[in-house]
Coordinates of C-alpha atoms in Angstrom, one line a residue:
X1 CA 0.0 0.0 0.0
X2 CA 1.3 3.5 -0.8
X3 CA 2.2 5.7 2.1
X4 CA 0.1 8.8 2.9
X5 CA 2.4 11.9 2.8
X6 CA 1.3 15.4 3.7
X7 CA 3.8 17.9 2.5
X8 CA 3.6 21.5 3.6
X9 CA 5.5 24.8 3.2
X10 CA 5.4 27.7 5.5
X11 CA 2.6 30.2 4.8
X12 CA 4.2 33.3 3.3
X13 CA 3.1 36.7 4.6
X14 CA 1.4 38.1 1.6
X15 CA 2.4 41.8 2.2
X16 CA 5.2 41.5 -0.4
X17 CA 6.5 39.3 -3.3
X18 CA 8.8 36.6 -1.9
X19 CA 12.5 36.7 -2.7
X20 CA 14.7 33.7 -3.6
X21 CA 15.6 33.1 0.1
X22 CA 11.9 32.9 1.0
X23 CA 11.3 30.5 -1.9
X24 CA 14.1 27.9 -1.4
X25 CA 13.5 27.3 2.3
X26 CA 9.8 26.5 2.0
X27 CA 8.0 26.4 -1.3
X28 CA 10.8 25.0 -3.5
X29 CA 12.1 22.5 -1.0
X30 CA 8.6 21.2 -0.3
X31 CA 7.8 21.0 -4.0
X32 CA 10.9 18.8 -4.8
X33 CA 9.9 16.5 -2.0
X34 CA 6.2 16.3 -2.9
X35 CA 7.2 15.5 -6.5
X36 CA 9.5 12.8 -5.4
X37 CA 7.0 11.0 -3.2
X38 CA 4.4 11.2 -6.0
X39 CA 7.0 9.5 -8.4
X40 CA 7.6 7.0 -5.7
X41 CA 3.9 6.0 -5.9
X42 CA 2.8 7.4 -2.5
X43 CA -0.4 9.3 -2.0
X44 CA 0.5 12.9 -1.5
X45 CA -1.3 16.1 -0.5
X46 CA 0.8 19.2 -0.8
X47 CA -0.7 22.3 0.9
X48 CA 0.0 25.8 2.0
X49 CA -1.4 29.2 1.4
X50 CA -1.1 33.0 1.7
X51 CA -0.9 34.3 5.3
X52 CA -3.3 37.2 4.9
X53 CA -3.5 38.1 8.6
X54 CA -1.1 39.6 11.1
X55 CA 0.6 42.9 11.7
X56 CA 3.0 42.7 8.6
X57 CA -0.1 43.0 6.5
X58 CA -1.6 45.9 8.4
X59 CA 1.8 47.7 8.4
X60 CA 2.2 47.4 4.6
X61 CA -1.4 48.4 4.0
X62 CA -1.0 51.5 6.1
X63 CA 2.1 52.4 4.1
X64 CA 0.2 52.0 0.8
X65 CA -3.0 53.8 2.1
X66 CA -5.2 50.8 1.3
X67 CA -7.1 48.2 3.4
X68 CA -5.5 45.0 4.4
X69 CA -8.1 43.1 2.4
X70 CA -7.3 45.0 -0.7
X71 CA -3.6 44.4 -0.2
X72 CA -4.0 40.6 0.4
X73 CA -6.5 40.0 -2.4
X74 CA -4.2 41.7 -4.9
X75 CA -1.0 40.0 -3.7
X76 CA -2.5 36.5 -3.2
X77 CA -3.3 36.5 -6.9
X78 CA 0.1 37.6 -7.9
X79 CA 2.0 35.2 -5.7
X80 CA -0.2 32.3 -6.6
X81 CA 0.5 32.9 -10.3
X82 CA 4.2 33.2 -9.6
X83 CA 4.3 29.9 -7.6
X84 CA 2.7 28.2 -10.6
X85 CA 5.3 29.6 -12.9
X86 CA 8.0 28.3 -10.5
X87 CA 6.4 24.8 -10.9
X88 CA 5.1 24.6 -7.3
X89 CA 2.8 21.6 -7.6
X90 CA 0.4 22.4 -4.8
X91 CA -2.8 20.4 -4.4
X92 CA -4.2 23.3 -2.5
X93 CA -2.6 26.8 -2.2
X94 CA -5.3 28.6 -0.3
X95 CA -5.5 31.7 2.0
X96 CA -6.3 32.4 5.6
X97 CA -9.3 34.6 4.9
X98 CA -11.3 31.6 3.5
X99 CA -14.3 30.6 5.6
X100 CA -13.2 26.9 6.1
X101 CA -10.0 28.1 7.7
X102 CA -11.5 30.7 9.9
X103 CA -14.2 28.3 11.2
X104 CA -11.7 25.6 11.8
X105 CA -9.4 27.9 13.8
X106 CA -12.2 29.2 16.0
X107 CA -13.6 25.7 16.6
X108 CA -10.2 24.3 17.5
X109 CA -9.4 27.2 19.9
X110 CA -12.7 26.7 21.7
X111 CA -11.9 22.9 22.0
X112 CA -8.5 23.8 23.5
X113 CA -10.1 26.2 25.9
X114 CA -12.6 23.5 27.0
X115 CA -9.7 21.2 27.6
X116 CA -8.2 23.6 30.1
X117 CA -5.3 24.9 28.2
X118 CA -6.5 28.5 27.4
X119 CA -7.1 31.1 30.1
X120 CA -7.8 34.8 30.2
X121 CA -6.0 37.5 32.2
X122 CA -5.3 41.2 32.3
X123 CA -1.9 42.0 31.0
X124 CA 0.3 45.0 30.3
X125 CA 0.8 45.9 26.6
X126 CA 2.5 48.8 24.8
X127 CA 0.1 51.5 23.6
X128 CA 0.8 54.4 21.3
X129 CA -1.0 57.5 22.5
X130 CA -0.3 59.3 19.3
X131 CA -1.9 56.7 17.1
X132 CA -4.3 55.5 19.8
X133 CA -3.7 51.8 19.3
X134 CA -2.0 48.9 21.1
X135 CA 1.3 47.9 19.5
X136 CA 1.6 44.1 19.1
X137 CA 4.2 42.3 17.0
X138 CA 5.3 44.3 14.0
X139 CA 3.8 47.6 15.2
X140 CA 6.7 48.0 17.6
X141 CA 10.5 47.7 17.4
X142 CA 13.3 48.0 19.8
X143 CA 16.5 46.3 21.1
X144 CA 16.3 42.6 21.7
X145 CA 16.6 41.9 25.4
X146 CA 18.5 38.7 24.8
X147 CA 21.1 39.6 22.1
X148 CA 20.8 43.4 21.9
X149 CA 20.1 43.5 18.2
X150 CA 18.6 46.8 17.0
X151 CA 15.2 46.8 15.3
X152 CA 14.0 43.6 16.9
X153 CA 10.3 43.2 16.3
X154 CA 7.7 42.8 19.0
X155 CA 7.1 39.1 18.1
X156 CA 10.6 37.7 17.4
X157 CA 14.3 38.6 17.0
X158 CA 15.7 37.7 13.6
X159 CA 19.2 37.4 15.0
X160 CA 18.9 35.1 18.0
X161 CA 15.5 33.6 17.0
X162 CA 13.9 34.2 20.4
X163 CA 10.1 34.8 20.5
X164 CA 9.4 38.1 22.2
X165 CA 6.6 40.0 23.8
X166 CA 6.5 43.7 22.9
X167 CA 6.9 44.8 26.5
X168 CA 10.3 42.9 26.7
X169 CA 11.9 45.2 24.0
X170 CA 14.5 47.7 25.2
X171 CA 13.9 51.3 24.1
X172 CA 10.7 50.4 22.1
X173 CA 9.1 52.7 19.6
X174 CA 6.0 52.7 17.4
X175 CA 6.9 51.9 13.9
X176 CA 4.2 54.2 12.5
X177 CA 5.0 57.5 14.3
X178 CA 8.4 56.5 16.0
X179 CA 7.1 57.8 19.3
X180 CA 7.8 56.0 22.6
X181 CA 4.7 54.0 23.7
X182 CA 3.3 53.8 27.2
X183 CA 2.3 50.6 29.1
X184 CA -1.4 50.1 29.3
X185 CA -3.6 47.3 30.7
X186 CA -5.7 45.0 28.4
X187 CA -7.2 41.6 28.6
X188 CA -6.0 38.7 26.5
X189 CA -6.4 34.9 26.2
X190 CA -3.3 32.7 26.6
X191 CA -2.4 29.1 25.8
X192 CA -0.5 27.6 28.8
X193 CA 2.5 26.1 27.1
X194 CA 4.0 25.1 30.5
X195 CA 1.3 22.4 30.9
X196 CA 2.5 20.9 27.6
X197 CA 6.2 21.0 28.2
X198 CA 6.6 17.3 29.2
X199 CA 4.7 15.8 26.2
X200 CA 6.4 18.3 23.8
X201 CA 9.8 17.3 25.1
X202 CA 9.0 13.6 24.8
X203 CA 7.8 14.1 21.3
X204 CA 10.9 16.0 20.2
X205 CA 13.3 13.6 21.9
X206 CA 11.7 10.6 20.3
X207 CA 11.4 12.0 16.8
X208 CA 14.3 10.5 14.9
X209 CA 13.3 12.4 11.7
X210 CA 13.9 15.9 13.1
X211 CA 17.2 17.3 11.8
X212 CA 19.9 17.9 14.5
X213 CA 19.6 21.7 14.2
X214 CA 15.8 21.6 14.6
X215 CA 15.9 19.2 17.6
X216 CA 18.6 21.0 19.6
X217 CA 17.0 24.4 19.0
X218 CA 13.6 23.1 20.1
X219 CA 14.9 21.2 23.2
X220 CA 16.8 24.3 24.3
X221 CA 13.7 26.3 24.1
X222 CA 11.8 23.9 26.3
X223 CA 14.7 23.7 28.8
X224 CA 14.6 27.5 29.2
X225 CA 11.0 27.1 30.4
X226 CA 7.8 27.4 28.4
X227 CA 5.5 30.2 29.4
X228 CA 1.9 31.0 28.5
X229 CA 1.7 32.5 25.0
X230 CA -1.1 35.0 24.0
X231 CA -3.4 33.7 21.3
X232 CA -5.3 37.0 20.9
X233 CA -4.2 40.4 19.7
X234 CA -5.6 43.9 19.9
X235 CA -5.7 44.4 16.1
X236 CA -8.7 44.7 13.8
X237 CA -7.4 42.6 10.9
X238 CA -7.6 38.8 11.5
X239 CA -9.9 36.0 12.6
X240 CA -12.3 37.1 15.3
X241 CA -11.5 35.6 18.7
X242 CA -14.3 33.1 19.6
X243 CA -13.9 33.3 23.3
X244 CA -16.7 34.8 25.5
X245 CA -15.9 38.4 26.3
X246 CA -13.2 38.7 23.5
X247 CA -15.2 41.0 21.3
X248 CA -12.8 43.2 19.3
X249 CA -9.9 40.8 19.7
X250 CA -8.4 38.7 16.8
X251 CA -6.3 35.6 16.8
X252 CA -2.5 35.8 16.9
X253 CA -1.4 35.3 13.3
X254 CA 1.0 32.4 14.1
X255 CA -1.7 30.4 15.9
X256 CA -4.0 31.1 12.9
X257 CA -1.4 30.2 10.2
X258 CA -0.1 26.9 11.6
X259 CA -3.6 25.5 12.0
X260 CA -4.0 26.2 8.3
X261 CA -2.1 23.0 7.5
X262 CA -5.2 21.1 8.7
X263 CA -7.8 23.4 7.3
X264 CA -6.1 23.4 3.9
X265 CA -6.3 19.6 3.8
X266 CA -9.9 19.8 4.8
X267 CA -10.6 22.3 2.0
X268 CA -8.8 20.1 -0.5
X269 CA -10.9 17.0 0.6
X270 CA -14.1 18.9 0.1
X271 CA -13.0 20.0 -3.4
X272 CA -12.3 16.4 -4.2
X273 CA -15.8 15.4 -3.1
X274 CA -14.3 13.3 -0.4
X275 CA -14.9 15.4 2.8
X276 CA -13.4 12.8 5.1
X277 CA -10.3 12.2 3.1
X278 CA -8.2 14.6 5.1
X279 CA -8.4 12.3 8.1
X280 CA -6.3 9.8 6.3
X281 CA -3.4 12.3 6.6
X282 CA -4.1 13.9 9.9
X283 CA -5.6 11.1 12.1
X284 CA -3.8 8.1 10.6
X285 CA -0.7 7.4 12.8
X286 CA 1.1 5.8 9.8
X287 CA 0.9 9.0 7.7
X288 CA 3.9 11.3 7.4
X289 CA 3.6 15.1 7.8
X290 CA 6.6 17.0 6.3
X291 CA 7.1 20.7 7.0
X292 CA 9.6 23.0 5.1
X293 CA 10.4 26.3 6.8
X294 CA 13.2 28.8 7.4
X295 CA 15.1 28.6 10.6
X296 CA 13.3 31.6 12.1
X297 CA 10.1 29.5 11.9
X298 CA 11.3 26.5 13.8
X299 CA 9.6 27.2 17.2
X300 CA 6.2 27.7 15.5
X301 CA 6.4 24.2 14.0
X302 CA 8.1 22.2 16.8
X303 CA 6.6 24.0 19.8
X304 CA 3.5 26.1 18.9
X305 CA 1.8 23.7 16.4
X306 CA 2.5 20.5 18.3
X307 CA 1.2 22.3 21.5
X308 CA -2.1 23.2 19.7
X309 CA -2.5 19.7 18.3
X310 CA -1.9 18.0 21.7
X311 CA -4.1 20.5 23.5
X312 CA -7.0 19.9 21.1
X313 CA -7.2 16.3 22.2
X314 CA -8.2 15.2 18.7
X315 CA -5.3 12.9 18.1
X316 CA -3.8 14.8 15.2
X317 CA -0.5 13.7 13.9
X318 CA 2.4 15.7 15.2
X319 CA 5.0 16.8 12.7
X320 CA 6.9 13.8 11.4
X321 CA 9.7 16.0 10.1
X322 CA 10.5 19.7 10.1
X323 CA 13.2 20.7 7.6
X324 CA 14.5 24.1 8.4
X325 CA 17.0 25.9 6.2
X326 CA 19.4 28.6 7.2
X327 CA 19.3 32.0 5.4
X328 CA 20.2 32.8 1.8
X329 CA 22.0 36.1 1.8
X330 CA 22.9 38.3 -1.1
X331 CA 26.5 39.3 -1.3
X332 CA 26.8 39.0 2.4
X333 CA 23.7 41.1 3.2
X334 CA 20.1 40.3 4.2
X335 CA 17.5 40.7 1.4
X336 CA 16.0 44.2 1.3
X337 CA 13.9 45.6 -1.5
X338 CA 14.3 49.2 -0.3
X339 CA 18.1 48.8 -0.4
X340 CA 17.9 46.8 -3.7
X341 CA 19.6 43.8 -2.1
X342 CA 18.5 40.4 -3.3
X343 CA 16.5 38.9 -6.2
X344 CA 12.7 38.5 -6.1
X345 CA 10.9 35.6 -7.6
X346 CA 9.3 37.6 -10.3
X347 CA 12.6 39.2 -11.3
X348 CA 14.4 35.9 -11.4
X349 CA 12.0 34.4 -14.0
X350 CA 12.6 37.3 -16.3
X351 CA 16.3 36.5 -16.4
X352 CA 16.6 32.8 -16.8
X353 CA 14.4 29.7 -17.3
X354 CA 12.7 28.4 -14.2
X355 CA 14.7 25.1 -14.1
X356 CA 18.0 27.0 -14.0
X357 CA 16.8 28.7 -10.8
X358 CA 15.2 25.5 -9.3
X359 CA 18.4 23.5 -9.8
X360 CA 20.7 26.3 -8.6
X361 CA 18.7 27.0 -5.5
X362 CA 18.3 23.4 -4.4
X363 CA 21.9 22.5 -5.3
X364 CA 23.2 25.4 -3.1
X365 CA 20.4 25.1 -0.5
X366 CA 21.5 26.6 2.9
X367 CA 21.1 23.4 5.0
X368 CA 23.8 23.7 7.6
X369 CA 24.8 27.3 7.5
X370 CA 23.8 30.6 5.9
X371 CA 24.8 30.7 2.2
X372 CA 25.7 33.7 0.0
X373 CA 24.3 34.4 -3.5
X374 CA 26.7 35.9 -6.0
X375 CA 26.5 35.9 -9.7
X376 CA 29.8 34.0 -10.0
X377 CA 28.4 31.1 -7.9
X378 CA 25.2 31.0 -10.0
X379 CA 27.2 31.1 -13.3
X380 CA 29.5 28.3 -12.2
X381 CA 26.7 26.0 -11.2
X382 CA 24.7 26.6 -14.3
X383 CA 27.6 26.5 -16.8
X384 CA 29.6 23.7 -15.2
X385 CA 26.9 21.4 -13.8
X386 CA 23.8 22.0 -15.9
X387 CA 25.3 22.8 -19.3
X388 CA 28.7 21.2 -19.4
X389 CA 28.0 18.0 -17.4
X390 CA 24.3 17.2 -17.4
X391 CA 23.2 18.8 -20.6
X392 CA 26.3 17.9 -22.6
X393 CA 26.1 14.2 -21.7
X394 CA 22.5 13.9 -22.6
X395 CA 22.7 15.9 -25.8
X396 CA 25.7 14.1 -27.2
X397 CA 24.3 10.7 -26.3
X398 CA 20.9 11.3 -28.0
X399 CA 22.6 13.1 -30.9
X400 CA 24.9 10.2 -31.6
X401 CA 22.1 7.7 -31.4
X402 CA 20.0 9.7 -33.9
X403 CA 22.8 10.3 -36.3
X404 CA 24.6 7.0 -36.2
X405 CA 21.8 4.5 -35.3
X406 CA 18.9 6.2 -37.1
X407 CA 17.3 7.3 -33.8
X408 CA 17.0 3.7 -32.6
X409 CA 18.3 2.3 -29.3
X410 CA 21.0 -0.2 -30.4
X411 CA 21.0 -3.8 -29.3
X412 CA 23.7 -4.8 -26.8
X413 CA 25.7 -7.7 -28.1
X414 CA 27.4 -8.4 -24.8
X415 CA 27.5 -6.4 -21.6
X416 CA 31.1 -6.6 -20.4
X417 CA 32.1 -6.0 -16.7
X418 CA 32.7 -2.3 -17.2
X419 CA 29.4 -1.9 -19.0
X420 CA 27.5 -3.6 -16.2
X421 CA 29.5 -1.6 -13.6
X422 CA 28.1 1.6 -15.1
X423 CA 24.5 0.3 -14.8
X424 CA 25.1 -0.8 -11.3
X425 CA 26.6 2.6 -10.3
X426 CA 23.6 4.4 -11.7
X427 CA 21.2 2.2 -9.8
X428 CA 23.2 3.0 -6.6
X429 CA 23.0 6.7 -7.4
X430 CA 19.2 6.6 -8.0
X431 CA 18.8 4.9 -4.6
X432 CA 21.2 7.5 -3.0
X433 CA 19.1 10.4 -4.3
X434 CA 16.0 8.8 -2.9
X435 CA 17.6 8.4 0.5
X436 CA 18.9 12.0 0.5
X437 CA 15.5 13.4 -0.4
X438 CA 13.7 11.4 2.3
X439 CA 16.3 12.5 4.8
X440 CA 15.8 16.2 3.8
X441 CA 19.3 16.6 2.3
X442 CA 18.1 18.1 -0.9
X443 CA 21.3 19.9 -1.7
X444 CA 23.2 16.6 -1.7
X445 CA 20.4 15.0 -3.8
X446 CA 20.6 17.6 -6.5
X447 CA 24.4 17.2 -6.7
X448 CA 24.0 13.4 -6.8
X449 CA 21.7 13.9 -9.8
X450 CA 24.6 15.7 -11.6
X451 CA 26.9 12.8 -10.7
X452 CA 24.7 10.4 -12.7
X453 CA 25.5 12.3 -15.9
X454 CA 29.1 12.6 -14.7
X455 CA 29.3 8.8 -14.6
X456 CA 27.9 8.6 -18.1
X457 CA 30.4 11.2 -19.4
X458 CA 33.4 9.4 -17.9
X459 CA 32.2 6.1 -19.4
X460 CA 31.9 7.7 -22.9
X461 CA 35.3 9.4 -22.6
X462 CA 36.9 6.2 -21.6
X463 CA 35.3 4.0 -24.2
X464 CA 35.4 6.5 -27.1
X465 CA 32.6 4.8 -29.0
X466 CA 32.9 7.3 -31.9
X467 CA 36.3 5.7 -32.6
X468 CA 35.1 2.1 -32.0
X469 CA 32.3 2.8 -34.4
X470 CA 34.8 2.8 -37.3
X471 CA 35.7 -0.8 -36.8
X472 CA 33.1 -2.4 -34.6
X473 CA 29.6 -1.0 -34.9
X474 CA 28.0 -3.6 -32.6
X475 CA 30.4 -2.8 -29.8
X476 CA 29.8 0.9 -30.2
X477 CA 26.0 0.1 -30.1
X478 CA 26.4 -1.7 -26.8
X479 CA 28.1 1.4 -25.3
X480 CA 25.2 3.6 -26.5
X481 CA 22.7 1.2 -25.3
X482 CA 24.3 1.6 -21.8
X483 CA 24.4 5.4 -21.9
X484 CA 20.8 5.5 -23.1
X485 CA 19.8 3.8 -19.8
X486 CA 21.8 6.4 -18.0
X487 CA 19.9 9.1 -19.8
X488 CA 16.6 7.6 -18.7
X489 CA 17.7 7.3 -15.1
X490 CA 18.8 10.9 -15.1
X491 CA 15.5 12.0 -16.6
X492 CA 13.5 10.4 -13.9
X493 CA 15.7 11.6 -11.1
X494 CA 15.7 15.1 -12.5
X495 CA 11.9 15.3 -12.4
X496 CA 11.5 16.6 -8.8
X497 CA 14.2 19.2 -9.3
X498 CA 13.7 20.3 -12.9
X499 CA 10.2 19.2 -13.9
X500 CA 10.0 21.1 -17.2
X501 CA 13.4 19.8 -18.4
X502 CA 12.5 16.2 -17.3
X503 CA 9.3 16.3 -19.4
X504 CA 11.3 17.6 -22.4
X505 CA 13.8 14.8 -22.0
X506 CA 11.0 12.2 -21.6
X507 CA 9.5 13.5 -24.9
X508 CA 12.9 13.3 -26.6
X509 CA 13.1 9.7 -25.5
X510 CA 9.6 9.2 -26.9
X511 CA 8.5 7.3 -23.8
X512 CA 4.8 7.0 -23.2
X513 CA 2.9 9.5 -21.0
X514 CA 4.7 11.6 -18.5
X515 CA 7.8 10.8 -16.5
X516 CA 7.3 7.3 -15.1
X517 CA 7.5 6.0 -11.5
X518 CA 10.8 6.4 -9.6
X519 CA 11.1 2.6 -9.4
X520 CA 11.2 2.4 -13.2
X521 CA 14.2 4.8 -13.5
X522 CA 16.6 1.9 -14.0
X523 CA 14.3 -0.4 -16.0
X524 CA 16.0 -0.4 -19.4
X525 CA 14.7 1.2 -22.5
X526 CA 14.4 -1.7 -24.9
X527 CA 16.6 -2.1 -27.9
X528 CA 14.8 -1.0 -31.1
X529 CA 13.0 1.8 -29.3
X530 CA 13.0 5.0 -31.4
X531 CA 13.9 8.4 -30.0
X532 CA 13.6 11.9 -31.5
X533 CA 16.4 14.2 -32.6
X534 CA 17.3 16.4 -29.5
X535 CA 17.8 20.1 -29.2
X536 CA 20.2 21.5 -26.6
X537 CA 18.5 21.5 -23.2
X538 CA 20.6 24.2 -21.6
X539 CA 22.8 27.1 -22.7
X540 CA 25.7 28.8 -21.0
X541 CA 24.8 32.0 -19.2
X542 CA 26.6 35.3 -19.2
X543 CA 29.7 35.4 -17.0
X544 CA 30.2 39.1 -16.7
X545 CA 28.7 40.1 -13.3
X546 CA 28.4 43.8 -14.2
X547 CA 26.3 42.8 -17.2
X548 CA 24.1 40.6 -15.1
X549 CA 23.6 43.4 -12.6
X550 CA 22.6 45.7 -15.5
X551 CA 20.2 43.1 -16.8
X552 CA 18.6 42.8 -13.4
X553 CA 18.2 46.6 -13.2
X554 CA 16.6 46.7 -16.6
X555 CA 14.1 44.0 -15.5
X556 CA 13.3 46.0 -12.3
X557 CA 12.5 49.0 -14.4
X558 CA 10.3 46.9 -16.7
X559 CA 8.4 45.3 -13.7
X560 CA 8.2 48.7 -11.9
X561 CA 10.0 47.3 -8.9
X562 CA 13.2 49.4 -8.9
X563 CA 12.0 52.0 -6.4
X564 CA 9.7 49.9 -4.4

């Protein structure tokens, strides 16, 4: 029986277009994994959506002089279309303003309250007298009390990763008017995380799928002591709090968003006409739930979400794996549109084909440390790996077969030891890629893919069948029979990483349907099978960094993003 696999990517705030760093850690990593499990034959649901609530949305809407709803509706459409262009194969990419999600969040929080994990109390919050509003989350900045970073937000410090309360900030100020706020009393509802510390710790300790960086970060969090966390906010934009006496309050965005993984599955099941289908992924202990996030989102997926699931008492599956990337920087700096630092996902697609970017981002994925984007790194990866190694091997193999064997896979007269060794090596590499994807080491998996074509290239260079062809056509045919099998394996393995390229290759091989199952990657193409004449699958890219910067600037003018 196929496994049930729920794949998720962190819900992006929809206040802005994502940049490449946002994309690689969540959407792209999740998509590669979802595509692999589908090829493997498992039953997959891949879900996420636009995070339309929270203070980042309100702040951006205020800057633009429009309502949060106007901002989110416009940007959700743009980002959804961009994700499709990037090949993100979501089964359901939804949004947090939809009624199914809002009702599920309210219902779940009432259940958690009934189970004794949510309480209300008066608390002290920062209040801006000038703007006459409380200052939760992104409405206030100041120094982080833990590491001293300037411009730490009222919900989290980007440098040390600590979750914060606005009142903990040193020298706080309102981000709208820059005035110093006062402290004012207000009532809020809290989830008592301290009651859940023991089961959370046991879950994290026992979970062998959690990467070491995720596990250690999460356990350290718990050891420092879990405290009650507010689930309501004094903001207008968001899901109305369902608690008695909570009129005018909305749900904290991160409580709202992480529950969206369940509501998105419910919504997808209803669309399929199978309203109970989602339970096979959420209430079946054998199902896997895979989360792909940036490192700043670790606590929300290993502490907050599991706490909500446990407190609900519904028996929901806890995260099976949480794959968290480090940050992608741009020439040593954090992405900033106002400073023109970084590349945004709409800009990238105007410069190079999507599979160039998909391969580059996964093959340099920041898995163990922050990585740095430069044009020279990009150029080296595309030109050396995609064009000179992967593309060159496939193109010369298929070209030789079409020109010297009339486009027909030749019959092997006899597979000698070194011929069989190549086929065995390819089988091992296909298995290696599968293990690396399942372990979350996508960077290694992408580079193992390239090594498949490298094996084929080395074999051709050693055998020199173009010379053997002059005296022994049958022996040369055996060599090209072998490398044709390498091409097929590379095509299947490339499908999660470069889906458009893989489909073009599949069509060039004239194999039926779309790219086949993963298990068939090393099943030989039969001798006598006809292929079509190939076109080059990749081209070398410009090596002059100044010219690439100039090209990016021209694209920004074209898109109207240069000054935004």
